[in-house]
Amino acid sequence: MGMLKKFYPKEYVASTYFIDFEKLYQEGYRGVLFDIDNTLVPHGAPADKRVKKLFQKLRKLGMKTCLISNNQIGRVKGFADEVGSKFIENAHKPSTKNYFRAMEQIGTTVENTIFIGDQLFTDVYGANRAGIRTILVEPIHPKEEIQIVLKRYLEKIVLYFYKRDSNKNRK
């Protein structure tokens, strides 16, 4: 199952809001790249109090942020303005180009940047290929477009092997 490893996240957590960003800062991370939909808010939802508070906290910590989304400018810029973050719209993930562009925008490197997203085949795969540490989160909202639903079935298969392999490595 070696070919699946390129889709494996470094970590898998239930929610973006459970991530210990203080710890990441202490480990030397200075940049966080986020997907938006189902990572920070439900699909298509506006920025809420919770996400605004998170971005305030990250700024206070000294973390730079960039939203990297395959969505169009209308969705992404509005959201980025609300949370006070840099952004790249229409990012064509899993293409690596815009992961590098995002790091350039916030002045970080692959060594001190972390990527957080909810999809293996776009978010995690692209960040892994760019050499960025990845955290996969469970999607916030179950109501998803059909093409995403199909991808979720495939993701479940990959995650089954990821968890199995992770448990083996722990023993």
CSV table of C-alpha atoms in Angstrom, one decimal:
chain,number,residue,atom,x,y,z
A,1,MET,CA,0.0,0.0,0.0
A,2,GLY,CA,3.0,2.3,-0.4
A,3,MET,CA,1.4,4.3,-3.1
A,4,LEU,CA,-1.2,5.5,-0.8
A,5,LYS,CA,1.3,7.1,1.6
A,6,LYS,CA,1.5,10.3,-0.5
A,7,PHE,CA,-2.1,11.0,0.5
A,8,TYR,CA,-1.4,10.4,4.3
A,9,PRO,CA,-1.6,13.5,6.5
A,10,LYS,CA,1.1,14.0,9.1
A,11,GLU,CA,-1.8,14.2,11.6
A,12,TYR,CA,-5.5,13.6,11.6
A,13,VAL,CA,-7.7,15.6,14.1
A,14,ALA,CA,-11.4,15.9,14.6
A,15,SER,CA,-11.5,19.7,14.1
A,16,THR,CA,-9.3,22.7,13.2
A,17,TYR,CA,-10.5,24.1,16.5
A,18,PHE,CA,-8.9,21.3,18.5
A,19,ILE,CA,-5.4,22.0,17.1
A,20,ASP,CA,-2.8,23.2,19.7
A,21,PHE,CA,-1.4,26.2,17.8
A,22,GLU,CA,0.7,27.3,20.8
A,23,LYS,CA,2.5,24.0,20.7
A,24,LEU,CA,3.1,24.4,16.9
A,25,TYR,CA,4.5,27.9,17.6
A,26,GLN,CA,6.8,26.4,20.2
A,27,GLU,CA,7.9,23.8,17.6
A,28,GLY,CA,9.0,26.6,15.3
A,29,TYR,CA,6.0,26.9,13.0
A,30,ARG,CA,5.3,30.5,11.9
A,31,GLY,CA,2.8,30.1,9.0
A,32,VAL,CA,-0.5,28.3,8.7
A,33,LEU,CA,-2.2,27.7,5.3
A,34,PHE,CA,-5.9,26.9,5.5
A,35,ASP,CA,-8.5,25.5,3.2
A,36,ILE,CA,-11.8,27.3,3.9
A,37,ASP,CA,-14.9,25.2,3.2
A,38,ASN,CA,-15.5,22.4,5.8
A,39,THR,CA,-12.1,23.2,7.3
A,40,LEU,CA,-12.9,26.5,9.0
A,41,VAL,CA,-16.7,26.8,8.4
A,42,PRO,CA,-19.4,24.7,6.8
A,43,HIS,CA,-19.4,24.7,3.0
A,44,GLY,CA,-20.2,28.1,1.6
A,45,ALA,CA,-20.8,29.6,5.1
A,46,PRO,CA,-19.6,33.1,6.0
A,47,ALA,CA,-16.9,33.7,8.6
A,48,ASP,CA,-18.3,33.2,12.1
A,49,LYS,CA,-17.2,34.4,15.6
A,50,ARG,CA,-15.3,31.2,16.2
A,51,VAL,CA,-13.1,31.5,13.1
A,52,LYS,CA,-12.5,35.2,13.7
A,53,LYS,CA,-11.4,34.4,17.2
A,54,LEU,CA,-9.0,31.7,15.9
A,55,PHE,CA,-7.4,34.1,13.5
A,56,GLN,CA,-7.0,36.8,16.2
A,57,LYS,CA,-5.4,34.2,18.4
A,58,LEU,CA,-3.0,33.2,15.6
A,59,ARG,CA,-2.0,36.8,15.0
A,60,LYS,CA,-1.3,37.3,18.7
A,61,LEU,CA,0.8,34.2,18.7
A,62,GLY,CA,2.9,35.6,15.8
A,63,MET,CA,1.6,33.2,13.2
A,64,LYS,CA,1.0,34.4,9.6
A,65,THR,CA,-1.9,32.9,7.7
A,66,CYS,CA,-2.9,32.4,4.1
A,67,LEU,CA,-6.2,30.9,2.9
A,68,ILE,CA,-5.6,28.6,-0.1
A,69,SER,CA,-8.9,27.7,-1.8
A,70,ASN,CA,-10.0,26.2,-5.1
A,71,ASN,CA,-13.0,28.6,-4.9
A,72,GLN,CA,-13.4,31.8,-6.9
A,73,ILE,CA,-12.4,35.3,-5.7
A,74,GLY,CA,-15.9,36.3,-4.6
A,75,ARG,CA,-16.0,33.6,-1.9
A,76,VAL,CA,-12.3,33.7,-0.9
A,77,LYS,CA,-11.6,37.4,-0.7
A,78,GLY,CA,-14.8,38.2,1.3
A,79,PHE,CA,-13.9,35.5,3.8
A,80,ALA,CA,-10.2,36.5,4.0
A,81,ASP,CA,-11.2,40.1,4.6
A,82,GLU,CA,-13.5,39.0,7.5
A,83,VAL,CA,-10.8,37.0,9.3
A,84,GLY,CA,-7.9,39.3,8.3
A,85,SER,CA,-5.8,36.8,6.3
A,86,LYS,CA,-3.9,36.7,3.0
A,87,PHE,CA,-5.5,34.4,0.4
A,88,ILE,CA,-5.1,32.7,-2.9
A,89,GLU,CA,-8.3,31.8,-4.8
A,90,ASN,CA,-8.7,29.4,-7.6
A,91,ALA,CA,-5.6,27.6,-6.3
A,92,HIS,CA,-5.9,24.4,-8.4
A,93,LYS,CA,-5.0,22.2,-5.5
A,94,PRO,CA,-3.3,19.6,-5.5
A,95,SER,CA,-1.0,21.6,-7.9
A,96,THR,CA,1.9,22.7,-5.7
A,97,LYS,CA,2.4,26.1,-7.3
A,98,ASN,CA,0.1,28.0,-5.0
A,99,TYR,CA,1.3,26.4,-1.8
A,100,PHE,CA,4.6,28.0,-2.6
A,101,ARG,CA,3.0,31.3,-3.6
A,102,ALA,CA,1.1,31.3,-0.3
A,103,MET,CA,4.4,30.8,1.7
A,104,GLU,CA,6.0,33.6,-0.4
A,105,GLN,CA,3.1,35.9,0.5
A,106,ILE,CA,3.5,35.3,4.3
A,107,GLY,CA,7.3,35.0,4.3
A,108,THR,CA,7.6,31.4,5.5
A,109,THR,CA,9.2,28.2,4.3
A,110,VAL,CA,8.3,24.6,4.0
A,111,GLU,CA,10.2,24.0,7.3
A,112,ASN,CA,8.0,26.5,9.3
A,113,THR,CA,4.7,26.2,7.6
A,114,ILE,CA,1.8,23.9,8.3
A,115,PHE,CA,-1.2,23.2,6.1
A,116,ILE,CA,-4.7,22.4,7.4
A,117,GLY,CA,-7.5,21.1,5.3
A,118,ASP,CA,-10.3,18.5,5.1
A,119,GLN,CA,-9.7,16.7,1.8
A,120,LEU,CA,-7.0,14.1,1.1
A,121,PHE,CA,-6.8,14.2,-2.7
A,122,THR,CA,-6.6,18.0,-3.0
A,123,ASP,CA,-5.5,19.6,0.3
A,124,VAL,CA,-3.2,17.0,1.8
A,125,TYR,CA,-1.8,15.5,-1.4
A,126,GLY,CA,-0.8,19.0,-2.7
A,127,ALA,CA,0.8,20.1,0.6
A,128,ASN,CA,2.6,16.7,0.9
A,129,ARG,CA,4.0,17.2,-2.6
A,130,ALA,CA,5.1,20.7,-1.7
A,131,GLY,CA,6.9,19.3,1.4
A,132,ILE,CA,4.7,21.0,3.9
A,133,ARG,CA,3.6,19.3,7.2
A,134,THR,CA,-0.1,18.5,6.9
A,135,ILE,CA,-3.0,18.2,9.4
A,136,LEU,CA,-6.2,16.6,8.0
A,137,VAL,CA,-9.4,17.6,9.8
A,138,GLU,CA,-12.8,16.0,9.7
A,139,PRO,CA,-15.2,18.0,7.5
A,140,ILE,CA,-17.4,20.4,9.4
A,141,HIS,CA,-20.5,19.8,7.5
A,142,PRO,CA,-22.0,16.6,6.2
A,143,LYS,CA,-24.0,18.1,3.3
A,144,GLU,CA,-21.6,18.1,0.5
A,145,GLU,CA,-21.7,18.2,-3.3
A,146,ILE,CA,-21.9,14.8,-4.9
A,147,GLN,CA,-18.4,14.9,-6.4
A,148,ILE,CA,-17.0,15.5,-2.9
A,149,VAL,CA,-19.2,12.7,-1.5
A,150,LEU,CA,-17.6,10.2,-4.0
A,151,LYS,CA,-14.1,11.4,-3.0
A,152,ARG,CA,-15.1,10.8,0.6
A,153,TYR,CA,-15.6,7.1,0.0
A,154,LEU,CA,-12.1,6.8,-1.5
A,155,GLU,CA,-10.7,8.8,1.4
A,156,LYS,CA,-12.3,6.4,3.8
A,157,ILE,CA,-10.3,3.6,2.2
A,158,VAL,CA,-7.0,5.5,2.3
A,159,LEU,CA,-7.7,6.5,6.0
A,160,TYR,CA,-8.3,2.9,6.9
A,161,PHE,CA,-4.8,2.0,5.7
A,162,TYR,CA,-3.4,5.2,7.3
A,163,LYS,CA,-4.8,4.3,10.7
A,164,ARG,CA,-3.8,0.7,10.3
A,165,ASP,CA,-0.2,1.7,9.4
A,166,SER,CA,-0.1,4.3,12.2
A,167,ASN,CA,-1.1,1.7,14.7
A,168,LYS,CA,1.6,-0.7,13.4
A,169,ASN,CA,4.2,2.0,13.8
A,170,ARG,CA,3.2,2.7,17.4
A,171,LYS,CA,3.6,-0.9,18.5
